[in-house]
mmCIF file of C-alpha atoms in Angstrom:
data_model
loop_
_atom_site.group_PDB
_atom_site.id
_atom_site.type_symbol
_atom_site.label_atom_id
_atom_site.label_comp_id
_atom_site.label_asym_id
_atom_site.label_seq_id
_atom_site.Cartn_x
_atom_site.Cartn_y
_atom_site.Cartn_z
ATOM 1 C CA MET A 1 76.868 74.181 155.724
ATOM 2 C CA GLY A 2 80.520 74.424 156.965
ATOM 3 C CA TYR A 3 81.000 70.686 155.628
ATOM 4 C CA PHE A 4 79.529 71.572 152.079
ATOM 5 C CA ARG A 5 81.543 74.599 152.043
ATOM 6 C CA SER A 6 84.862 72.588 152.841
ATOM 7 C CA HIS A 7 83.767 69.962 150.579
ATOM 8 C CA LYS A 8 82.378 71.518 147.318
ATOM 9 C CA PRO A 9 85.643 72.527 145.996
ATOM 10 C CA ASP A 10 87.080 68.888 145.837
ATOM 11 C CA GLY A 11 83.800 67.719 144.436
ATOM 12 C CA LEU A 12 84.325 70.246 141.733
ATOM 13 C CA LEU A 13 88.104 69.583 141.210
ATOM 14 C CA ALA A 14 87.119 66.059 140.807
ATOM 15 C CA LEU A 15 84.167 66.897 138.166
ATOM 16 C CA GLY A 16 87.015 68.810 136.218
ATOM 17 C CA GLY A 17 89.405 66.198 136.351
ATOM 18 C CA LEU A 18 86.901 63.766 135.237
ATOM 19 C CA THR A 19 85.503 65.951 132.187
ATOM 20 C CA ALA A 20 89.258 66.436 130.901
ATOM 21 C CA ALA A 21 89.644 62.731 131.301
ATOM 22 C CA LEU A 22 86.917 61.582 129.350
ATOM 23 C CA TYR A 23 87.760 64.089 126.109
ATOM 24 C CA ALA A 24 91.201 62.949 126.391
ATOM 25 C CA LEU A 25 89.604 59.321 126.389
ATOM 26 C CA LEU A 26 87.547 60.609 123.283
ATOM 27 C CA LEU A 27 90.205 61.596 121.310
ATOM 28 C CA LEU A 28 93.074 59.500 122.456
ATOM 29 C CA GLY A 29 91.609 56.259 124.139
ATOM 30 C CA LEU A 30 89.166 55.296 121.767
ATOM 31 C CA PRO A 31 90.963 55.441 118.770
ATOM 32 C CA LEU A 32 93.631 53.076 119.897
ATOM 33 C CA LEU A 33 91.067 50.610 120.776
ATOM 34 C CA LEU A 34 88.713 50.688 118.260
ATOM 35 C CA VAL A 35 91.120 51.008 115.326
ATOM 36 C CA ARG A 36 94.736 49.675 114.346
ATOM 37 C CA PRO A 37 96.716 52.543 113.445
ATOM 38 C CA GLN A 38 99.778 53.279 111.096
ATOM 39 C CA LEU A 39 101.679 55.736 110.015
ATOM 40 C CA GLU A 40 102.889 56.182 106.415
ATOM 41 C CA ALA A 41 106.065 58.452 105.399
ATOM 42 C CA ARG A 42 104.005 60.613 103.695
ATOM 43 C CA ALA A 43 102.359 61.601 106.849
ATOM 44 C CA LEU A 44 105.579 62.382 108.162
ATOM 45 C CA TYR A 45 106.725 64.416 104.965
ATOM 46 C CA ALA A 46 103.004 66.585 105.456
ATOM 47 C CA LEU A 47 103.921 67.319 108.961
ATOM 48 C CA ALA A 48 107.398 68.535 107.880
ATOM 49 C CA ASN A 49 105.844 70.727 105.670
ATOM 50 C CA SER A 50 103.533 72.334 108.149
ATOM 51 C CA ALA A 51 105.861 72.656 110.768
ATOM 52 C CA ALA A 52 108.552 74.510 108.400
ATOM 53 C CA LEU A 53 105.245 77.001 106.918
ATOM 54 C CA ALA A 54 104.017 77.342 110.515
ATOM 55 C CA SER A 55 107.421 78.284 111.691
ATOM 56 C CA ALA A 56 107.583 81.013 108.739
ATOM 57 C CA ALA A 57 103.904 82.109 109.188
ATOM 58 C CA ALA A 58 104.610 82.848 113.169
ATOM 59 C CA LEU A 59 107.907 84.833 112.302
ATOM 60 C CA LEU A 60 106.009 86.761 109.979
ATOM 61 C CA CYS A 61 102.934 87.438 112.560
ATOM 62 C CA VAL A 62 105.473 89.032 115.260
ATOM 63 C CA PRO A 63 106.252 92.192 113.675
ATOM 64 C CA PRO A 64 102.804 93.334 112.627
ATOM 65 C CA ALA A 65 100.990 91.939 115.910
ATOM 66 C CA ALA A 66 103.760 94.389 117.678
ATOM 67 C CA LEU A 67 102.957 97.063 115.442
ATOM 68 C CA ILE A 68 99.258 96.519 115.650
ATOM 69 C CA GLY A 69 99.074 95.597 119.568
ATOM 70 C CA TYR A 70 100.376 98.976 120.237
ATOM 71 C CA VAL A 71 98.190 100.861 117.616
ATOM 72 C CA ALA A 72 95.332 99.658 119.286
ATOM 73 C CA LEU A 73 96.226 99.772 122.801
ATOM 74 C CA ASN A 74 94.640 103.320 123.503
ATOM 75 C CA SER A 75 90.972 102.667 123.908
ATOM 76 C CA ARG A 76 90.070 105.316 121.186
ATOM 77 C CA ARG A 77 91.866 103.455 118.653
ATOM 78 C CA SER A 78 91.282 99.877 119.944
ATOM 79 C CA LEU A 79 88.343 99.760 117.004
ATOM 80 C CA LEU A 80 91.466 98.929 114.850
ATOM 81 C CA PHE A 81 91.707 95.990 116.354
ATOM 82 C CA THR A 82 88.521 94.865 115.129
ATOM 83 C CA LEU A 83 89.707 95.238 111.675
ATOM 84 C CA VAL A 84 92.186 92.039 112.339
ATOM 85 C CA ALA A 85 90.275 90.325 114.545
ATOM 86 C CA PHE A 86 86.981 90.038 112.596
ATOM 87 C CA SER A 87 88.242 87.279 110.627
ATOM 88 C CA THR A 88 88.329 85.025 113.587
ATOM 89 C CA ALA A 89 84.477 84.930 113.174
ATOM 90 C CA VAL A 90 84.699 84.233 109.791
ATOM 91 C CA PRO A 91 84.726 80.331 108.817
ATOM 92 C CA HIS A 92 88.291 79.558 107.230
ATOM 93 C CA THR A 93 87.136 78.217 104.070
ATOM 94 C CA ALA A 94 85.634 82.143 103.585
ATOM 95 C CA VAL A 95 88.847 83.098 104.318
ATOM 96 C CA GLY A 96 90.501 81.030 101.894
ATOM 97 C CA ALA A 97 88.004 81.900 99.259
ATOM 98 C CA LEU A 98 88.787 86.263 99.887
ATOM 99 C CA ILE A 99 92.716 85.412 99.312
ATOM 100 C CA PHE A 100 91.720 82.980 96.352
ATOM 101 C CA PRO A 101 91.394 86.176 93.673
ATOM 102 C CA LEU A 102 94.921 87.139 94.966
ATOM 103 C CA VAL A 103 96.860 84.127 95.240
ATOM 104 C CA ARG A 104 95.117 83.224 91.575
ATOM 105 C CA GLY A 105 96.093 86.393 90.413
ATOM 106 C CA LEU A 106 99.595 86.150 91.245
ATOM 107 C CA GLY A 107 99.598 82.729 89.913
ATOM 108 C CA LEU A 108 100.259 81.072 93.303
ATOM 109 C CA ILE A 109 97.457 78.273 93.429
ATOM 110 C CA ASP A 110 99.159 75.356 94.899
ATOM 111 C CA THR A 111 102.289 76.630 95.841
ATOM 112 C CA ALA A 112 104.206 77.559 99.310
ATOM 113 C CA PRO A 113 103.569 80.947 99.353
ATOM 114 C CA ALA A 114 99.744 80.259 98.726
ATOM 115 C CA ALA A 115 100.137 77.985 101.930
ATOM 116 C CA LEU A 116 102.218 80.348 103.597
ATOM 117 C CA LEU A 117 99.957 83.319 103.302
ATOM 118 C CA ALA A 118 96.876 81.284 104.305
ATOM 119 C CA MET A 119 98.496 80.443 107.460
ATOM 120 C CA TRP A 120 99.645 83.976 108.323
ATOM 121 C CA VAL A 121 96.390 85.223 107.614
ATOM 122 C CA VAL A 122 94.500 83.044 110.217
ATOM 123 C CA SER A 123 97.078 83.378 112.701
ATOM 124 C CA LEU A 124 97.981 86.886 112.896
ATOM 125 C CA PRO A 125 94.617 87.944 114.611
ATOM 126 C CA LEU A 126 95.224 85.299 117.814
ATOM 127 C CA ALA A 127 98.984 87.374 117.637
ATOM 128 C CA VAL A 128 97.505 90.702 117.361
ATOM 129 C CA ALA A 129 95.512 89.847 120.548
ATOM 130 C CA THR A 130 97.813 88.257 122.698
ATOM 131 C CA VAL A 131 100.563 90.726 121.855
ATOM 132 C CA ARG A 132 97.921 93.559 122.646
ATOM 133 C CA SER A 133 97.371 91.201 126.166
ATOM 134 C CA ALA A 134 100.717 91.916 127.308
ATOM 135 C CA TYR A 135 101.096 95.502 126.104
ATOM 136 C CA LEU A 136 98.124 96.053 128.597
ATOM 137 C CA SER A 137 99.383 93.856 131.432
ATOM 138 C CA LEU A 138 101.783 96.682 131.796
ATOM 139 C CA GLY A 139 99.642 99.267 132.711
ATOM 140 C CA PRO A 140 98.362 102.484 130.889
ATOM 141 C CA GLY A 141 101.239 104.415 133.042
ATOM 142 C CA LEU A 142 103.859 103.449 130.693
ATOM 143 C CA GLU A 143 103.090 105.558 127.508
ATOM 144 C CA LEU A 144 101.978 108.386 130.107
ATOM 145 C CA LEU A 145 105.497 108.227 131.217
ATOM 146 C CA LEU A 146 107.377 108.167 128.361
ATOM 147 C CA ARG A 147 105.449 110.806 125.984
ATOM 148 C CA PRO A 148 106.656 114.012 128.061
ATOM 149 C CA LEU A 149 110.059 112.989 127.669
ATOM 150 C CA GLY A 150 109.585 113.773 124.093
ATOM 151 C CA LEU A 151 110.181 110.306 122.549
ATOM 152 C CA GLY A 152 108.529 109.420 119.204
ATOM 153 C CA ARG A 153 106.009 106.673 119.053
ATOM 154 C CA LEU A 154 108.326 104.186 117.274
ATOM 155 C CA PRO A 155 110.761 104.488 120.142
ATOM 156 C CA ILE A 156 107.980 104.033 122.430
ATOM 157 C CA LEU A 157 106.709 101.223 120.384
ATOM 158 C CA LEU A 158 110.185 99.386 120.774
ATOM 159 C CA MET A 159 110.106 99.741 124.594
ATOM 160 C CA TYR A 160 106.756 98.288 124.888
ATOM 161 C CA ALA A 161 107.921 95.364 122.638
ATOM 162 C CA ARG A 162 110.949 94.918 124.614
ATOM 163 C CA ALA A 163 109.407 95.099 128.236
ATOM 164 C CA ALA A 164 106.604 92.732 126.378
ATOM 165 C CA SER A 165 109.387 90.430 125.045
ATOM 166 C CA LYS A 166 107.802 87.246 126.835
ATOM 167 C CA GLY A 167 104.725 88.258 125.329
ATOM 168 C CA LEU A 168 106.104 88.226 121.609
ATOM 169 C CA LEU A 169 107.339 84.905 122.395
ATOM 170 C CA LEU A 170 103.775 83.793 123.394
ATOM 171 C CA ALA A 171 102.137 85.166 120.619
ATOM 172 C CA ALA A 172 104.709 83.392 118.089
ATOM 173 C CA LEU A 173 103.888 80.231 119.882
ATOM 174 C CA VAL A 174 100.207 81.087 119.686
ATOM 175 C CA ALA A 175 100.465 81.453 115.744
ATOM 176 C CA TRP A 176 102.396 78.563 115.451
ATOM 177 C CA LEU A 177 99.726 76.363 116.576
ATOM 178 C CA ARG A 178 97.179 77.617 114.783
ATOM 179 C CA ALA A 179 99.297 77.965 111.449
ATOM 180 C CA PHE A 180 100.151 74.271 111.860
ATOM 181 C CA SER A 181 96.400 73.288 112.426
ATOM 182 C CA GLU A 182 94.907 74.834 109.468
ATOM 183 C CA LEU A 183 93.139 73.143 106.877
ATOM 184 C CA GLY A 184 89.879 75.403 105.808
ATOM 185 C CA ALA A 185 91.600 78.236 103.587
ATOM 186 C CA LEU A 186 94.539 75.800 102.731
ATOM 187 C CA LEU A 187 91.295 73.608 100.788
ATOM 188 C CA LEU A 188 90.993 76.746 98.705
ATOM 189 C CA VAL A 189 94.053 77.711 97.440
ATOM 190 C CA ALA A 190 96.974 75.390 98.327
ATOM 191 C CA PHE A 191 96.357 71.377 98.186
ATOM 192 C CA ARG A 192 100.055 71.428 97.406
ATOM 193 C CA PRO A 193 102.877 71.337 99.363
ATOM 194 C CA LEU A 194 101.159 68.492 101.229
ATOM 195 C CA THR A 195 100.586 69.778 104.860
ATOM 196 C CA ALA A 196 99.166 68.169 107.895
ATOM 197 C CA GLY A 197 95.251 69.199 107.185
ATOM 198 C CA ILE A 198 95.501 68.215 103.570
ATOM 199 C CA TYR A 199 96.985 64.723 104.212
ATOM 200 C CA VAL A 200 94.475 63.686 106.896
ATOM 201 C CA TYR A 201 91.432 64.564 104.172
ATOM 202 C CA GLU A 202 93.231 63.114 101.204
ATOM 203 C CA ALA A 203 94.231 60.129 103.195
ATOM 204 C CA PHE A 204 90.634 59.436 104.445
ATOM 205 C CA VAL A 205 89.237 59.555 101.091
ATOM 206 C CA THR A 206 91.832 57.336 99.573
ATOM 207 C CA SER A 207 93.370 55.025 102.078
ATOM 208 C CA GLY A 208 90.871 54.741 105.033
ATOM 209 C CA LEU A 209 90.826 55.030 108.627
ATOM 210 C CA ALA A 210 94.022 53.268 109.913
ATOM 211 C CA PRO A 211 96.670 55.928 108.512
ATOM 212 C CA VAL A 212 94.384 58.918 109.494
ATOM 213 C CA ILE A 213 94.320 57.822 113.012
ATOM 214 C CA GLY A 214 98.039 57.087 113.066
ATOM 215 C CA ALA A 215 99.063 60.563 112.145
ATOM 216 C CA SER A 216 96.233 62.374 114.122
ATOM 217 C CA LEU A 217 97.457 60.465 116.926
ATOM 218 C CA LEU A 218 101.259 61.831 116.112
ATOM 219 C CA MET A 219 99.733 65.233 115.959
ATOM 220 C CA ALA A 220 98.090 65.041 119.176
ATOM 221 C CA GLY A 221 101.123 63.862 120.826
ATOM 222 C CA MET A 222 102.757 66.973 119.246
ATOM 223 C CA GLY A 223 99.895 68.925 120.674
ATOM 224 C CA ILE A 224 100.122 68.028 124.207
ATOM 225 C CA ALA A 225 103.791 68.642 124.394
ATOM 226 C CA LEU A 226 103.478 72.118 122.457
ATOM 227 C CA SER A 227 100.444 72.565 124.620
ATOM 228 C CA SER A 228 102.609 72.033 127.917
ATOM 229 C CA ALA A 229 105.297 74.201 126.030
ATOM 230 C CA LEU A 230 102.461 76.974 126.022
ATOM 231 C CA LEU A 231 101.505 76.327 129.712
ATOM 232 C CA LEU A 232 104.942 76.943 130.889
ATOM 233 C CA LEU A 233 105.697 79.990 128.946
ATOM 234 C CA GLU A 234 102.347 81.538 130.070
ATOM 235 C CA GLY A 235 103.573 80.948 133.590
ATOM 236 C CA TRP A 236 107.035 82.801 132.500
ATOM 237 C CA VAL A 237 105.634 85.660 130.913
ATOM 238 C CA ALA A 238 103.480 85.874 134.125
ATOM 239 C CA ARG A 239 106.330 86.392 136.296
#
């Protein structure tokens, strides 16, 4: 029994490592073995557009995330969080349909503002959840300590944001990752400017698999680098 207890964790670690390796093989190794990838200049243009729009969306997510995260911090007000979080359970094509009337009414179909709005809408819930978790990690005593000092809610919010500044940075990165990978909502409101997901869809239909695999592997490499940065940032936030 003692032998089993001492060796079981090693077996679990090996199983976990094997599962992760098989996942990476599925998405990275097999495409390289089965297809000769190509990389079009248009793919780089789409990646640059996505990166720029995702950066703008992430920056625009932080202020409302800081505000909503604070407002929904109290258990009696936590229901407010669901007013934002519900969209994570909605297919993003449906999110695109929900914002389509506004985008069409403003004459913004297939424009950068429409793409930015779509990315912002799908990214905000994750940013809010990240910020709220960062605020909760400070403990409930901070507001209880500050309110008797006669401070209003705005100064207290600013103190929460300052104390959880690492969490705000983490929220911005999470929002960026989500915005960059968006496709569903963009299919309905913004085929242009050309973004990464739209490029993959169009290239697969018109140019075949080789350029799609090339662009997808490049995005996978970016994802590995950014996920590594996210892990490092999470460790920094936890300190």
